[in-house]
JSON list of C-alpha atoms and ligand atoms in Angstrom, two decimals:
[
{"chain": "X", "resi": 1, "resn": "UNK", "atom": "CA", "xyz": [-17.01, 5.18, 3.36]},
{"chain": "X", "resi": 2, "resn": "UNK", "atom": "CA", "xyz": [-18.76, 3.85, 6.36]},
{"chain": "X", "resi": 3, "resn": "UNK", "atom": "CA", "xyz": [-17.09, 0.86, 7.57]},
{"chain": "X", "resi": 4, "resn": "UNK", "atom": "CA", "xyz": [-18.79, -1.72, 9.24]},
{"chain": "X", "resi": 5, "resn": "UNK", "atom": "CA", "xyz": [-17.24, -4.73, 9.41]},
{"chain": "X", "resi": 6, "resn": "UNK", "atom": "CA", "xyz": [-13.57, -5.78, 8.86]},
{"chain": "X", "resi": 7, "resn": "UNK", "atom": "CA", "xyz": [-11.67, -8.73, 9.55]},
{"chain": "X", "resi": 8, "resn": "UNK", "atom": "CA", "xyz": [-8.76, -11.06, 8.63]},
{"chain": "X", "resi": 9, "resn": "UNK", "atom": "CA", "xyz": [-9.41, -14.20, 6.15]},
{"chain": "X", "resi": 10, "resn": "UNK", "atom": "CA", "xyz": [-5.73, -15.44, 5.48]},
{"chain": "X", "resi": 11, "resn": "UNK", "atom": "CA", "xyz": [-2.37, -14.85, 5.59]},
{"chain": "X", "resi": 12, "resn": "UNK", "atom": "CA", "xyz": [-1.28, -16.88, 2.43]},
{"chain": "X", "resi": 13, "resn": "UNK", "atom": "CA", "xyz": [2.42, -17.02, 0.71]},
{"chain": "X", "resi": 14, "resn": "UNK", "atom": "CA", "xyz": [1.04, -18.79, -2.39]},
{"chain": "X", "resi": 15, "resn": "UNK", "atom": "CA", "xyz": [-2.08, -18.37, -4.37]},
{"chain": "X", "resi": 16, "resn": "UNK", "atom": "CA", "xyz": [-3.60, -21.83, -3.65]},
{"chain": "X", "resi": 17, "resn": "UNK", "atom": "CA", "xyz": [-4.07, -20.16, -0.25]},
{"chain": "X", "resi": 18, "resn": "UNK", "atom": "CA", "xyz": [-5.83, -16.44, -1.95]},
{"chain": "X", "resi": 19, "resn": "UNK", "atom": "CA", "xyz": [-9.55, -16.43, -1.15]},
{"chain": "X", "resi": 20, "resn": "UNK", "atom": "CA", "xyz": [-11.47, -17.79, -4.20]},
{"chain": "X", "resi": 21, "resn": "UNK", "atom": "CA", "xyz": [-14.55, -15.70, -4.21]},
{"chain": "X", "resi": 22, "resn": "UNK", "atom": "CA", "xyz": [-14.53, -12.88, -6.82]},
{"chain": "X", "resi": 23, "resn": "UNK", "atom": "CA", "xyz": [-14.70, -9.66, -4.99]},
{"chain": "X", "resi": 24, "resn": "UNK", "atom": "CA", "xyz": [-12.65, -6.80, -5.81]},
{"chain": "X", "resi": 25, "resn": "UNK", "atom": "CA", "xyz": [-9.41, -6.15, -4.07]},
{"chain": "X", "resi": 26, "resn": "UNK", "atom": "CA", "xyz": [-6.87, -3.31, -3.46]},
{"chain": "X", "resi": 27, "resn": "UNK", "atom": "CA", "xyz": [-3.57, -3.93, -1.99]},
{"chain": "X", "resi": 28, "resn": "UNK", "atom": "CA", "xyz": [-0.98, -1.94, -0.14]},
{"chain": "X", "resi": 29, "resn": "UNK", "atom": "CA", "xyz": [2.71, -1.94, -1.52]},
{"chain": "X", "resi": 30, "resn": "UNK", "atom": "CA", "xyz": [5.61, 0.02, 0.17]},
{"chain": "X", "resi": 31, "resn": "UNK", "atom": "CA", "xyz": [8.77, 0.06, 1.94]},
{"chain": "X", "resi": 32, "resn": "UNK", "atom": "CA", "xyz": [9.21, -1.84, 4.98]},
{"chain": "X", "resi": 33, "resn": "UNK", "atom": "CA", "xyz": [7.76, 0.19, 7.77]},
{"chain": "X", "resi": 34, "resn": "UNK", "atom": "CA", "xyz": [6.41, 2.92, 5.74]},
{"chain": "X", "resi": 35, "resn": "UNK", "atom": "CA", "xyz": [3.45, 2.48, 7.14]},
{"chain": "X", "resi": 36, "resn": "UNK", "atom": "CA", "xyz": [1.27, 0.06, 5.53]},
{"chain": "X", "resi": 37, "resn": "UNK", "atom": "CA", "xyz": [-0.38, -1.57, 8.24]},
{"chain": "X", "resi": 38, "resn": "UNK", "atom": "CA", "xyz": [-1.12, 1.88, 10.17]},
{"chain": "X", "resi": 39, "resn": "UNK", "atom": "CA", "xyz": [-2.78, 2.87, 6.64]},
{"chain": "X", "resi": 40, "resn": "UNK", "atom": "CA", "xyz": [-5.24, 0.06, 6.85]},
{"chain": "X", "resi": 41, "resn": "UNK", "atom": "CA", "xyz": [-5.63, 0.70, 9.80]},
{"chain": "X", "resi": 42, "resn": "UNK", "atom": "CA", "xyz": [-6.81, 4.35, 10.22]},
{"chain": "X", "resi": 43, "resn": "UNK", "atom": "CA", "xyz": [-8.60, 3.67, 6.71]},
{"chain": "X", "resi": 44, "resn": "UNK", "atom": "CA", "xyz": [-11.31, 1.25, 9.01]},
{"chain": "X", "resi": 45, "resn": "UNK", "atom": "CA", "xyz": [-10.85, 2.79, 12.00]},
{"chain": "X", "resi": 46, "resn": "UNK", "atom": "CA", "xyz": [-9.74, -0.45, 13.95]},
{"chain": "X", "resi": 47, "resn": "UNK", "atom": "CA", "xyz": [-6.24, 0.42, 16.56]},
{"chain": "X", "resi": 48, "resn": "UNK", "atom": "CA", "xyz": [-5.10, -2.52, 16.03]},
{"chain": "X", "resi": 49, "resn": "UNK", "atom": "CA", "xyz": [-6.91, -5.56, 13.49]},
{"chain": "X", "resi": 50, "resn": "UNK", "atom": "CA", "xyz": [-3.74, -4.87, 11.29]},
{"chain": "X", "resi": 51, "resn": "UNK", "atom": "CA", "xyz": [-0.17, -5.77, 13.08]},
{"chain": "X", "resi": 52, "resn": "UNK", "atom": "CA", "xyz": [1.86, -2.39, 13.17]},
{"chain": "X", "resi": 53, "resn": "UNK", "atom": "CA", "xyz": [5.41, -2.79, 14.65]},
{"chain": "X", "resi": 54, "resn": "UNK", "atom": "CA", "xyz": [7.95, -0.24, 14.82]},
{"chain": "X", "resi": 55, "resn": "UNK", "atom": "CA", "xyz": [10.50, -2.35, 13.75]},
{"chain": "X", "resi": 56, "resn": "UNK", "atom": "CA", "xyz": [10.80, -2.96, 10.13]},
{"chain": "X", "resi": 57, "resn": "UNK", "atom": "CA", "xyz": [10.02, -6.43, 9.02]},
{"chain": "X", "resi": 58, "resn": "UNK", "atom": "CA", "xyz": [6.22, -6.69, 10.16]},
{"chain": "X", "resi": 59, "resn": "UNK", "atom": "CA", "xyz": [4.35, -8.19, 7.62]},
{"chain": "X", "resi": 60, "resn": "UNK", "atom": "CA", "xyz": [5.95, -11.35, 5.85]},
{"chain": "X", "resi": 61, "resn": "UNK", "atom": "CA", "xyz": [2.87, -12.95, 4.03]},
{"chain": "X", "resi": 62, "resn": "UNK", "atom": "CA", "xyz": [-0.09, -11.36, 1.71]},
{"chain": "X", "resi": 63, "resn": "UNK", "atom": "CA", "xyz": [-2.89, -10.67, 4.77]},
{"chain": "X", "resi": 64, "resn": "UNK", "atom": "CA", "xyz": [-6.12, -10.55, 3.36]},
{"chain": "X", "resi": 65, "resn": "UNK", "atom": "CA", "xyz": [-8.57, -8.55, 4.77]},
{"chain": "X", "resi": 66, "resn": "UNK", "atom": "CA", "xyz": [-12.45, -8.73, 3.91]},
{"chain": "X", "resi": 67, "resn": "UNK", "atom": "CA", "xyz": [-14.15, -4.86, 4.92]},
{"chain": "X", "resi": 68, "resn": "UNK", "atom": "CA", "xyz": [-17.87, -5.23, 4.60]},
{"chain": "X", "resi": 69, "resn": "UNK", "atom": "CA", "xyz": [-17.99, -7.94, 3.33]},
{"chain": "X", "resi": 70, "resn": "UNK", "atom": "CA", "xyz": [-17.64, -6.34, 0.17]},
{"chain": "X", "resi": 71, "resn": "UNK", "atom": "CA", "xyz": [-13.82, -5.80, -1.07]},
{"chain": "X", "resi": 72, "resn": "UNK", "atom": "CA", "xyz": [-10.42, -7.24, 0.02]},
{"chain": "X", "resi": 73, "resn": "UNK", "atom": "CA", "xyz": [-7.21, -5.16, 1.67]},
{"chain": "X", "resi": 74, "resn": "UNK", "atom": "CA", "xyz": [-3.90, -6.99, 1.14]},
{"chain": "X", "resi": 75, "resn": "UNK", "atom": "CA", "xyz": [-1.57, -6.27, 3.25]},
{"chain": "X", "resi": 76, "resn": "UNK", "atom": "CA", "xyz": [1.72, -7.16, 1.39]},
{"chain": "X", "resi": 77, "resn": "UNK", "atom": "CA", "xyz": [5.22, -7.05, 2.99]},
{"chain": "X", "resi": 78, "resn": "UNK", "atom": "CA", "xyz": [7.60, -4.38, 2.49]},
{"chain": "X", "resi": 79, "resn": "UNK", "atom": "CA", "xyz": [10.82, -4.08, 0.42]},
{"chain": "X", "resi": 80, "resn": "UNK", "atom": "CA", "xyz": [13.80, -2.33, 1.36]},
{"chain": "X", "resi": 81, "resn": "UNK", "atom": "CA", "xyz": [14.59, -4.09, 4.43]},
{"chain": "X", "resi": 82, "resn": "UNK", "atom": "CA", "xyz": [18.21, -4.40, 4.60]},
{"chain": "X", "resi": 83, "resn": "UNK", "atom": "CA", "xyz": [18.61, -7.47, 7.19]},
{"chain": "X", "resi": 84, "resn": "UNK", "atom": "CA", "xyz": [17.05, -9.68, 5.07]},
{"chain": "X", "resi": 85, "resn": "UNK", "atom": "CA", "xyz": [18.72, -12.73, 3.80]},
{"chain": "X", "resi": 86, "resn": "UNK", "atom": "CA", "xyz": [18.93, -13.44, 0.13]},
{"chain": "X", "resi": 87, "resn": "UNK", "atom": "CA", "xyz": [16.96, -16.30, 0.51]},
{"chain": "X", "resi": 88, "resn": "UNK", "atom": "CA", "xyz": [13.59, -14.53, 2.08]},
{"chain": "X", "resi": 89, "resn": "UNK", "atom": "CA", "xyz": [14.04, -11.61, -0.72]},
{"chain": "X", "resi": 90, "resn": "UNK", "atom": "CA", "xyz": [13.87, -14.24, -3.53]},
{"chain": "X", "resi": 91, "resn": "UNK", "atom": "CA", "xyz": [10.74, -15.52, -1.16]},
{"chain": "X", "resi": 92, "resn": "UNK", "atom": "CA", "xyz": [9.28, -12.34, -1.09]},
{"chain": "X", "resi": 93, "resn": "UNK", "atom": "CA", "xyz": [10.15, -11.43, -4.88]},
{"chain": "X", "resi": 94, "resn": "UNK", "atom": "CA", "xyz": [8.30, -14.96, -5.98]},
{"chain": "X", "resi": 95, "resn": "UNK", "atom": "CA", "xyz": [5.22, -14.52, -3.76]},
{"chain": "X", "resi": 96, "resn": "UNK", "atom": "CA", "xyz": [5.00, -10.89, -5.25]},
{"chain": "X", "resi": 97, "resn": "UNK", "atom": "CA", "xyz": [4.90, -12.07, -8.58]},
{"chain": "X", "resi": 98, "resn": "UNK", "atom": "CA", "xyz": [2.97, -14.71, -8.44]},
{"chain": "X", "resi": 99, "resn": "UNK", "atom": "CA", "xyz": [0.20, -12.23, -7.00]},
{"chain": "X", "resi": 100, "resn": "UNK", "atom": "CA", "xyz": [0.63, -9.35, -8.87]},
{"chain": "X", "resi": 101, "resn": "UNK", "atom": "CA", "xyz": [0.88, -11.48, -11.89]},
{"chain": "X", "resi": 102, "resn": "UNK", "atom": "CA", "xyz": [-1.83, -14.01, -11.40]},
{"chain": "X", "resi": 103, "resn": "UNK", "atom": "CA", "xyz": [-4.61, -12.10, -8.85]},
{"chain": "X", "resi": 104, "resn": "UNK", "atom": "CA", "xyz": [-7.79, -11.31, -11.55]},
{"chain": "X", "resi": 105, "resn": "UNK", "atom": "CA", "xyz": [-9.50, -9.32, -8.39]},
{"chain": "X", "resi": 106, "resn": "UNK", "atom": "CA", "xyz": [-6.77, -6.60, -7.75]},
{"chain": "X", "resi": 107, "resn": "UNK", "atom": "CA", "xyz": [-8.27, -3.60, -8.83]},
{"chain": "X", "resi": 108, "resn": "UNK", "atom": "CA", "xyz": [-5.83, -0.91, -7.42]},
{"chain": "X", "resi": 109, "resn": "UNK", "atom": "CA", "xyz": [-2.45, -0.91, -6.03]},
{"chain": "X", "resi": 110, "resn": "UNK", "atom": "CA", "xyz": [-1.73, 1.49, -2.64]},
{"chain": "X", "resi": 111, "resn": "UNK", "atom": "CA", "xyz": [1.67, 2.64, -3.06]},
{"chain": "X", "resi": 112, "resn": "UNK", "atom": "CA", "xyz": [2.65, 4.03, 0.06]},
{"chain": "X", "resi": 113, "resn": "UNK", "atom": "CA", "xyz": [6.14, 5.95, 0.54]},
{"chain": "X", "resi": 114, "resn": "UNK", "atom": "CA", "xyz": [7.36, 8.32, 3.01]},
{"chain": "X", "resi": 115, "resn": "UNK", "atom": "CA", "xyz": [6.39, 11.98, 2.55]},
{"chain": "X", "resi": 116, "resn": "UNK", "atom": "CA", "xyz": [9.33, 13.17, 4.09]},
{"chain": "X", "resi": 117, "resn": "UNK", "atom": "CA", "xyz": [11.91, 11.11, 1.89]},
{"chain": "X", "resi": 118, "resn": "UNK", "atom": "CA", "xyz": [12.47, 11.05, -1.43]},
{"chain": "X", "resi": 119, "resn": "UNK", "atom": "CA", "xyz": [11.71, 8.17, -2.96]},
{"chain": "X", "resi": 120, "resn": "UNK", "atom": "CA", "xyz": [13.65, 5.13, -3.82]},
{"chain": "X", "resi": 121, "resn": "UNK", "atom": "CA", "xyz": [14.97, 3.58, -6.68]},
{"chain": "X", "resi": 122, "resn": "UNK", "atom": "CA", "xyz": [12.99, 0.26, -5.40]},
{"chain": "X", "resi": 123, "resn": "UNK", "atom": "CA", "xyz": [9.98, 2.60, -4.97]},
{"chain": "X", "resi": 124, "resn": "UNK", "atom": "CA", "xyz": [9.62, 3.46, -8.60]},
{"chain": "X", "resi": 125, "resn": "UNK", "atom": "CA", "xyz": [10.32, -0.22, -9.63]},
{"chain": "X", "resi": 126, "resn": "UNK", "atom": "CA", "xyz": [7.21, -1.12, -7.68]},
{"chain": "X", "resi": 127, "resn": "UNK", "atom": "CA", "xyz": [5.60, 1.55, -9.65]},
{"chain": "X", "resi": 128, "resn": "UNK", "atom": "CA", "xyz": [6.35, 0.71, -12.67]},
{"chain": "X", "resi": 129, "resn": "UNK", "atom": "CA", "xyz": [6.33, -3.64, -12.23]},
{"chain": "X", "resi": 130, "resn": "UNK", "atom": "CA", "xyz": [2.61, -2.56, -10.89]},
{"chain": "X", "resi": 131, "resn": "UNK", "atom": "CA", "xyz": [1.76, -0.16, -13.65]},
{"chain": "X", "resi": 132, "resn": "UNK", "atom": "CA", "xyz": [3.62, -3.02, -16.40]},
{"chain": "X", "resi": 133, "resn": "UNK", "atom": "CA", "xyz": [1.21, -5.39, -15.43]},
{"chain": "X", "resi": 134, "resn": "UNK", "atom": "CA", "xyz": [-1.85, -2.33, -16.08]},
{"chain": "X", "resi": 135, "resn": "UNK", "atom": "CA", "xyz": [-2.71, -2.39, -12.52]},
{"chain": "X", "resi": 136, "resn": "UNK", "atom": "CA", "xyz": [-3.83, 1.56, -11.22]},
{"chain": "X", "resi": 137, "resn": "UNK", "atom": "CA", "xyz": [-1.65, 3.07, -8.45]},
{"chain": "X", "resi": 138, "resn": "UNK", "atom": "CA", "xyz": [-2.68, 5.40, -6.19]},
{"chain": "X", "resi": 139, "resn": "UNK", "atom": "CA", "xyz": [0.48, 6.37, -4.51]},
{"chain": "X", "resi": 140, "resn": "UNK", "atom": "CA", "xyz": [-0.08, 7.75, -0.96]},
{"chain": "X", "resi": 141, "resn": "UNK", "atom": "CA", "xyz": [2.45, 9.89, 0.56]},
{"chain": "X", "resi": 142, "resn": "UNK", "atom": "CA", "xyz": [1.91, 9.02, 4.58]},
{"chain": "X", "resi": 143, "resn": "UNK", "atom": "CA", "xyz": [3.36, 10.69, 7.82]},
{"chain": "X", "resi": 144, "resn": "UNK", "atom": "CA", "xyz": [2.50, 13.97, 6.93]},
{"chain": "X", "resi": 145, "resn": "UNK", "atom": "CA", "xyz": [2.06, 15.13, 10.51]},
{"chain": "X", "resi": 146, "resn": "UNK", "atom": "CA", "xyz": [5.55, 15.08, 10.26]},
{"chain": "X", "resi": 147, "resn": "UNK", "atom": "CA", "xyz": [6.41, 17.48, 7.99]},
{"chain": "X", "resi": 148, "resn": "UNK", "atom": "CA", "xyz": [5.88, 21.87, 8.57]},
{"chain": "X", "resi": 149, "resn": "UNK", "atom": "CA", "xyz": [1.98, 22.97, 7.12]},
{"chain": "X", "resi": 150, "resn": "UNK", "atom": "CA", "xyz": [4.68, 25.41, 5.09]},
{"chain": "X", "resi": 151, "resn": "UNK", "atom": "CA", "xyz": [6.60, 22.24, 3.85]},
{"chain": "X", "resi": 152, "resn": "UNK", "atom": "CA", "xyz": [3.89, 20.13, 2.36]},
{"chain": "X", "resi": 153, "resn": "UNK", "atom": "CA", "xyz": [3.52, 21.39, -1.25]},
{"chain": "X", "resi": 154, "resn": "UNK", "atom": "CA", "xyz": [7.42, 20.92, -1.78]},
{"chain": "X", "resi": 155, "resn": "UNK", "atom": "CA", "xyz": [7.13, 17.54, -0.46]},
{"chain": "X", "resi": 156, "resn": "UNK", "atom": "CA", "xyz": [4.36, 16.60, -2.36]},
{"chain": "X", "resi": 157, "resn": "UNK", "atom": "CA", "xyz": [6.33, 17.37, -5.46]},
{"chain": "X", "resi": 158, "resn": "UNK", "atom": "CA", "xyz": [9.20, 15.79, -4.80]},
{"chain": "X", "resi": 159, "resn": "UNK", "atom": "CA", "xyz": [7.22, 12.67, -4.01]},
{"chain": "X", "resi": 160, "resn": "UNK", "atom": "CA", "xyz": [5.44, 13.23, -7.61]},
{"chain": "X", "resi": 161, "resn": "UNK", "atom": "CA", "xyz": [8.56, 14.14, -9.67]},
{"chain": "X", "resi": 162, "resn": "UNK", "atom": "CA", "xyz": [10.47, 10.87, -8.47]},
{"chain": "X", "resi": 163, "resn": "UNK", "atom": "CA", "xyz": [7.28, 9.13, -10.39]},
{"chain": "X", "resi": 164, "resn": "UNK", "atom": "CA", "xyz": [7.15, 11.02, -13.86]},
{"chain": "X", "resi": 165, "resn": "UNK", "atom": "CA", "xyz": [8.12, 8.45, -16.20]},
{"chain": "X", "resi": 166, "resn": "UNK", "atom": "CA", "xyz": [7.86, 7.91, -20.08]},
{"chain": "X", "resi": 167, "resn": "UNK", "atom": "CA", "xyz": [5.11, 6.04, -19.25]},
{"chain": "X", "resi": 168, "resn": "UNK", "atom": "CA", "xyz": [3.52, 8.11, -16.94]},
{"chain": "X", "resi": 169, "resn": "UNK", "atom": "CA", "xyz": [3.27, 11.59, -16.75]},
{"chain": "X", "resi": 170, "resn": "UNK", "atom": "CA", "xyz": [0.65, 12.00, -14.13]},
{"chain": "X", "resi": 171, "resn": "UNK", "atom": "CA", "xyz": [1.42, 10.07, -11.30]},
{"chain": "X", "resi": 172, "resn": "UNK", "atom": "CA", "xyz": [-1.62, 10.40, -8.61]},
{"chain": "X", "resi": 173, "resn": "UNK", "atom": "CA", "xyz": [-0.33, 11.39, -5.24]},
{"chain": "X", "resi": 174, "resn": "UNK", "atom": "CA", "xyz": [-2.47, 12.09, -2.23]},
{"chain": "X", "resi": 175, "resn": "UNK", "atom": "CA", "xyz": [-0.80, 13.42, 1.00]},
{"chain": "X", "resi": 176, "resn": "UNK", "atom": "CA", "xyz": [-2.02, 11.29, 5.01]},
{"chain": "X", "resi": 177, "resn": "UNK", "atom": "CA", "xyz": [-1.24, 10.51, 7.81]},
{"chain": "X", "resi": 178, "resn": "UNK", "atom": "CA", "xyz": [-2.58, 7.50, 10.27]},
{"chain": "X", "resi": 179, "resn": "UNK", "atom": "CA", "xyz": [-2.19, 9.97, 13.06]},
{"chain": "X", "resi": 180, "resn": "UNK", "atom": "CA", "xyz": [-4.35, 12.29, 12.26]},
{"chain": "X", "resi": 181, "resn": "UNK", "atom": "CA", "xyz": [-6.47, 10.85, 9.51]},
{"chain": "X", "resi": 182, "resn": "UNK", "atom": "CA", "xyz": [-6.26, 13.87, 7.35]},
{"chain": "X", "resi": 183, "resn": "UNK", "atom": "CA", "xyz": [-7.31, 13.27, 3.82]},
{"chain": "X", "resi": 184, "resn": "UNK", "atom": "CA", "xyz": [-9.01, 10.08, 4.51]},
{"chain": "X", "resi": 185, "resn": "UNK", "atom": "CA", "xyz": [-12.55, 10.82, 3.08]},
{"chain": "X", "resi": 186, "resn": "UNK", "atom": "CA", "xyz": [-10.89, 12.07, 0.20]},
{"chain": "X", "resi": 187, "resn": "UNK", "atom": "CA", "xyz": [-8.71, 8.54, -0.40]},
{"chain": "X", "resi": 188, "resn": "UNK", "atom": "CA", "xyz": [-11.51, 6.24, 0.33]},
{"chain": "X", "resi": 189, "resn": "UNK", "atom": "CA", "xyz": [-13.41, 8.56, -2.88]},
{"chain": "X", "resi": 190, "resn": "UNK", "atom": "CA", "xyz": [-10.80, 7.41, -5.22]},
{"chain": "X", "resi": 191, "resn": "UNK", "atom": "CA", "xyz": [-10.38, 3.98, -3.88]},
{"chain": "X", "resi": 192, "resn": "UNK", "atom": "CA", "xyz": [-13.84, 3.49, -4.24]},
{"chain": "X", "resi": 193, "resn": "UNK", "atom": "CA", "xyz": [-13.94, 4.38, -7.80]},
{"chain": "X", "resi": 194, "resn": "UNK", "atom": "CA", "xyz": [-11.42, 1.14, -8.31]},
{"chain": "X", "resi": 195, "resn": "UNK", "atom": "CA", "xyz": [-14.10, -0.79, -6.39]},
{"chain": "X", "resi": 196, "resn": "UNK", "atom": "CA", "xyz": [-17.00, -0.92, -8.52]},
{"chain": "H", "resi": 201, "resn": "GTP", "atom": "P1", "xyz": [6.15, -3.63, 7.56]},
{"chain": "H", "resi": 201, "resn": "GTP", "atom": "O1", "xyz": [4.97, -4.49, 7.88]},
{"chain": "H", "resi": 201, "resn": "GTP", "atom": "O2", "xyz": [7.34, -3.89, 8.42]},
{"chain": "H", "resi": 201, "resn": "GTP", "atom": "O3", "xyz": [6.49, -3.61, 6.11]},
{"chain": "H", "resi": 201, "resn": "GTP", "atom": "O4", "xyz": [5.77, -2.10, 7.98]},
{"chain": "H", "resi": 201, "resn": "GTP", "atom": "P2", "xyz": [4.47, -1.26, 7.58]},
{"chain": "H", "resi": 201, "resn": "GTP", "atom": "O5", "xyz": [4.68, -0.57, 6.28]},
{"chain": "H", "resi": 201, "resn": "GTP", "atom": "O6", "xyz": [3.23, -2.09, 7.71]},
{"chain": "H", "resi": 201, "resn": "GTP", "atom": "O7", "xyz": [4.50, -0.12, 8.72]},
{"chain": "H", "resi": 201, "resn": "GTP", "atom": "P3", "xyz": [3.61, 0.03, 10.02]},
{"chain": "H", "resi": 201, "resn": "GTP", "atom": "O8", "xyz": [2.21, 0.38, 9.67]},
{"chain": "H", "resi": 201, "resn": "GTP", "atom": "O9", "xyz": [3.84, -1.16, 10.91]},
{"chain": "H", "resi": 201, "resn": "GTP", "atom": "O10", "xyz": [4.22, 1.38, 10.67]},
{"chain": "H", "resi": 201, "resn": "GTP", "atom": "C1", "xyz": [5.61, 1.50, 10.98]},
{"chain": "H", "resi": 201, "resn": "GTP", "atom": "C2", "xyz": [5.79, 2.59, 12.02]},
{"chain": "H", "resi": 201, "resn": "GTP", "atom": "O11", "xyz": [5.44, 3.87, 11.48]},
{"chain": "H", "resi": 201, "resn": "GTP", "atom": "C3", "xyz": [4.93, 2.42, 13.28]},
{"chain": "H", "resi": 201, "resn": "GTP", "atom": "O12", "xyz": [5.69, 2.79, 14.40]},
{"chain": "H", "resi": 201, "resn": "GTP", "atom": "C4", "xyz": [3.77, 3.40, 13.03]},
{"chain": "H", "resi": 201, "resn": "GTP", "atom": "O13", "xyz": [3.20, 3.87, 14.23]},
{"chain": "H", "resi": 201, "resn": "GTP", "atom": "C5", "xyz": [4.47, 4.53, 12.28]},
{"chain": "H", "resi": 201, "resn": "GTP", "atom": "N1", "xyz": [3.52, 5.27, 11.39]},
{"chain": "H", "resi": 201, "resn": "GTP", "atom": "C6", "xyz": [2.80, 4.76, 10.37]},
{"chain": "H", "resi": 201, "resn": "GTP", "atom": "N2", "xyz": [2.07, 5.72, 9.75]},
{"chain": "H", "resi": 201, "resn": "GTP", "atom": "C7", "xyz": [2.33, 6.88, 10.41]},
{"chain": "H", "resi": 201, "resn": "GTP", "atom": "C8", "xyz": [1.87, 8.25, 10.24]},
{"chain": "H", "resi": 201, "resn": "GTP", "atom": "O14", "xyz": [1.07, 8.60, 9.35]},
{"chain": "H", "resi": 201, "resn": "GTP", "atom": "N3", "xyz": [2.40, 9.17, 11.10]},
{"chain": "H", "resi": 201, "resn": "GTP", "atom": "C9", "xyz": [3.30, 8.84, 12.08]},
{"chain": "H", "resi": 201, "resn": "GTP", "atom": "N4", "xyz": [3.75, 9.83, 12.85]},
{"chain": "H", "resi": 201, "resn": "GTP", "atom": "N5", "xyz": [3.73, 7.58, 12.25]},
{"chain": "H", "resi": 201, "resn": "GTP", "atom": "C10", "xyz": [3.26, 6.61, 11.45]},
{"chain": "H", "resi": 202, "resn": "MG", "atom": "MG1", "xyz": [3.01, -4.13, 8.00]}
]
């Protein structure tokens, strides 16, 4: 995917704020500071048109992004952040909803966890809330410059097996990382496939 032109529309928290044109859309789910942001990122090749943070906590409204002119990244914030007050998480549960729910345009979800972790409990409810409401996931398994060459199949698995449900038995995990942009070509061919 050649990339030629990305930039921010919005940053909404309700869905009178979404853009109202009809092109498709694929939005980024995940942990807080899994890497989201850095995904976007390295995916159109801008440092910094995405906010990245090392603290957790980044990204607190949907941030719609418009990439050649042509299709919509949503930034979405992350779960999983344990200093947050009970009041922001029922925030952040309701503007979830309301998009996941509601947004006619989404045409793939961009689950992203932590190839070096197992993951979570609230990483498979994303999973399946997204794949309850029929949206596809592709679930990308990021940071894998961190892990040994040696390590990666047994990390890939792990990240697969945590997926396997009743209701799906073929969870699609892809192995990055926004260091070194390995397997980027390869992501933007199945993303694409969502996008026409
Ligand atoms: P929130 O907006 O807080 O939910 O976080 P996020 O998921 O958007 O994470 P973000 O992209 O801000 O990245 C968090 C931290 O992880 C930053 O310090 C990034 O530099 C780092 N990071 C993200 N992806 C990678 C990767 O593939 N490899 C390495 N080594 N670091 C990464
Ligand atoms: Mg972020």
């Amino acid at each position: 995917m050649k990339v030629n032109s990305a930039d921010i529309v919005i940053s909404a928290v309700s869905s009178k704020q979404y853009p109202s044109d009809s092109i498709p859309e694929i939005a980024l789910a995940g942990r807080s500071n899994v890497g989201k942001s850095s995904f976007i990122n390295k995916m159109i090749n801008r440092k910094n048109l995405v906010r990245t943070s090392s603290k957790p906590g980044k990204t607190r409204t949907l941030n719609f992004y418009i990439i050649n002119d042509a299709f919509h990244f949503v930034d979405v914030p992350g779960y999983g952040y344990a200093k947050v007050s009970k009041t922001e998480q029922a925030k952040w549960g309701q503007m979830m909803e309301e998009y996941f729910q509601t947004r006619e345009q989404l045409k793939l979800v961009v689950l992203i966890v932590d190839i070096r972790h197992k993951p979570t409990e609230e990483d498979v409810q994303m999973f399946n809330f997204a794949s309850y409401l029929e949206h596809p996931v592709l679930i990308v398994a990021t940071k894998l410059d961190k892990i040994a060459k040696n390590k990666r199949d047994q990390h890939i698995r792990q990240v697969r097996n945590a997926f396997i449900t009743e209701y799906n038995d073929q969870p699609n995990v892809m192995p990055f990382s926004a260091e070194t942009a390995e397997n980027k070509e390869e992501i933007w061919a199945v993303m694409e496939k969502y996008l026409k």
